[in-house]
Every structure is written in structure tokens, then in C-alpha cells.
Short mmCIF file of C-alpha atoms in Angstrom, two decimals:
data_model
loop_
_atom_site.label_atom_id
_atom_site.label_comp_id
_atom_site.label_asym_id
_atom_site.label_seq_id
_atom_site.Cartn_x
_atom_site.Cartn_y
_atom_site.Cartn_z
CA UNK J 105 -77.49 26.53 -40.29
CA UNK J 106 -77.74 26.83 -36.64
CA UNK J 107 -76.01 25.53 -33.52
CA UNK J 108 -78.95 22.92 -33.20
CA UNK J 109 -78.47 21.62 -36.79
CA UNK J 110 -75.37 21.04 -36.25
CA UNK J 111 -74.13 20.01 -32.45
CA UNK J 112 -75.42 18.58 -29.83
CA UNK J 113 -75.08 14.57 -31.61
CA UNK J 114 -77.03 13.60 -28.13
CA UNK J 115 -79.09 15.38 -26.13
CA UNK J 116 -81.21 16.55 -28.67
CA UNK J 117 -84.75 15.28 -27.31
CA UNK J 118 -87.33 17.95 -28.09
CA UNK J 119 -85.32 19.74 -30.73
CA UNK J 120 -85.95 19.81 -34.19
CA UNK J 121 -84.33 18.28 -36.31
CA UNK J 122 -84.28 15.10 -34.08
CA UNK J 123 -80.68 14.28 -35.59
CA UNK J 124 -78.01 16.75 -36.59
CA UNK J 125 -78.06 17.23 -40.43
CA UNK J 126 -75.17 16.04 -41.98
CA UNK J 127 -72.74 18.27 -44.75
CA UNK J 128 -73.26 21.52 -42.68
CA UNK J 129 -70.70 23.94 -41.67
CA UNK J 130 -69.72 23.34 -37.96
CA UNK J 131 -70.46 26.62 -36.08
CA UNK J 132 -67.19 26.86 -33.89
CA UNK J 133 -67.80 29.11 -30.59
CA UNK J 134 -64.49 31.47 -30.11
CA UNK J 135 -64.54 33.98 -26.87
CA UNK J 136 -63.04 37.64 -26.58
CA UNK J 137 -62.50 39.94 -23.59
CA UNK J 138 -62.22 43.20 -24.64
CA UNK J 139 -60.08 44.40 -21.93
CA UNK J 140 -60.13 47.73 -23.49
CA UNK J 141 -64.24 48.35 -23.07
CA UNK J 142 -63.63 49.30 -18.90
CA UNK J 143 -61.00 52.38 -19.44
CA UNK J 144 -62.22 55.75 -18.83
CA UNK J 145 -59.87 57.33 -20.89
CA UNK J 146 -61.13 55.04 -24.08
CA UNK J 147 -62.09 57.38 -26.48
CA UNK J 148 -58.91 59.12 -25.95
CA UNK J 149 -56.87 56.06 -26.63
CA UNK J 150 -54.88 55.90 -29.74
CA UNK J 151 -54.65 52.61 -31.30
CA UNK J 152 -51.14 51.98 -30.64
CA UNK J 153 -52.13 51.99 -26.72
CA UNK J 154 -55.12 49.48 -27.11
CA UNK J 155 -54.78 45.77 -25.92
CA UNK J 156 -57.65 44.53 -28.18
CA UNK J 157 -56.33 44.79 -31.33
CA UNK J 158 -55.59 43.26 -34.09
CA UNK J 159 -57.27 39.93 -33.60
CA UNK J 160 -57.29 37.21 -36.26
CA UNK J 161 -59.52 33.66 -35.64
CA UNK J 162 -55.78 31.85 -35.98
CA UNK J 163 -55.15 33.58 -32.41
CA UNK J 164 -58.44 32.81 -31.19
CA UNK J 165 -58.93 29.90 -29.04
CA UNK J 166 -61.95 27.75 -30.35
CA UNK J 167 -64.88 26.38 -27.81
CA UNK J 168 -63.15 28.48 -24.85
CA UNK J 169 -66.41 27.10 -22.92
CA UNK J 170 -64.33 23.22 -23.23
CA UNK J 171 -61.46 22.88 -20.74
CA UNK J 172 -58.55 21.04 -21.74
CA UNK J 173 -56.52 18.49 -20.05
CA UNK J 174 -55.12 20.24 -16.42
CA UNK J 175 -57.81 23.58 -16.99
CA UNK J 176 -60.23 23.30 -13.85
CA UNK J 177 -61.93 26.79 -14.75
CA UNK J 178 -62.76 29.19 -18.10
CA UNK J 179 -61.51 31.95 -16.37
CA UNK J 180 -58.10 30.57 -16.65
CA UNK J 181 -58.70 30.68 -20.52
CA UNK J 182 -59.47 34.37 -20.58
CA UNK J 183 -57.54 35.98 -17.18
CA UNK J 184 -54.69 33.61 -17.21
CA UNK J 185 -52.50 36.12 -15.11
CA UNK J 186 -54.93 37.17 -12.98
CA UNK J 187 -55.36 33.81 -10.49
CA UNK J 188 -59.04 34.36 -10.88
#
């Protein structure tokens, strides 16, 4: 299955199939920052001292691309301390 047999329901003009197939797993979107990727002193790191670790889809946030209700931007999804 891909994305387009699945999602969009509307908006599909020009795609095949011309209607989502039904009984297909949903293919959820789920975004990660490795914050970790930018040190200098990465390969030196031990693991205790990384801050992408130990990540598990429960602590994921699904469709991070969909604002919820009082989000005006995605980067307050993924830099929520920032103020970006």
C-alpha cells in the first residue's frame, strides 16, 4: 500500500486509483528531530549523553504536519522551547 491508496479521500483527480481502496493499513506520518545529528563531538558521545534516544511510536506524535486546536506553526511541534 501507498500513501495514495490510502489518503487523500478528495483531491485525488489524476491519481490512480481514482478512489482510496478500502481494508488497507492507514500509513500514519510521525516526525523526528534528531537533535543529536549537529554535535561535533558525536562520535564521542556515549549513549547516556544523547537526547535522541530511546524512542518508541507511543511517544511519537502522529501527522506532526496537522496542527491542533491553538498550534499556528509545526515548528512549535518539534522546537517547542525554542519560540521558533
Amino acid at each position: 500500500s501507498t500513501p495514495l491508496d490510502v489518503y487523500p479521500l478528495t483531491g485525488r483527480e489524476g491519481m490512480s486509483p481514482s478512489t482510496a481502496l478500502s481494508g488497507r493499513p492507514v500509513n500514519n506520518v510521525y516526525g523526528i528531530i534528531d537533535k543529536d545529528f549537529i554535535k561535533k563531538n558525536l562520535m564521542s558521545l556515549t549513549d547516556s549523553q544523547l537526547e535522541t534516544k530511546d524512542i518508541t511510536r507511543s511517544t511519537l506524535r502522529k501527522n506532526p504536519q496537522i496542527l491542533r486546536s491553538g498550534e499556528t506553526r509545526v515548528a512549535q511541534i518539534f522546537f517547542p522551547n525554542t519560540g521558533v
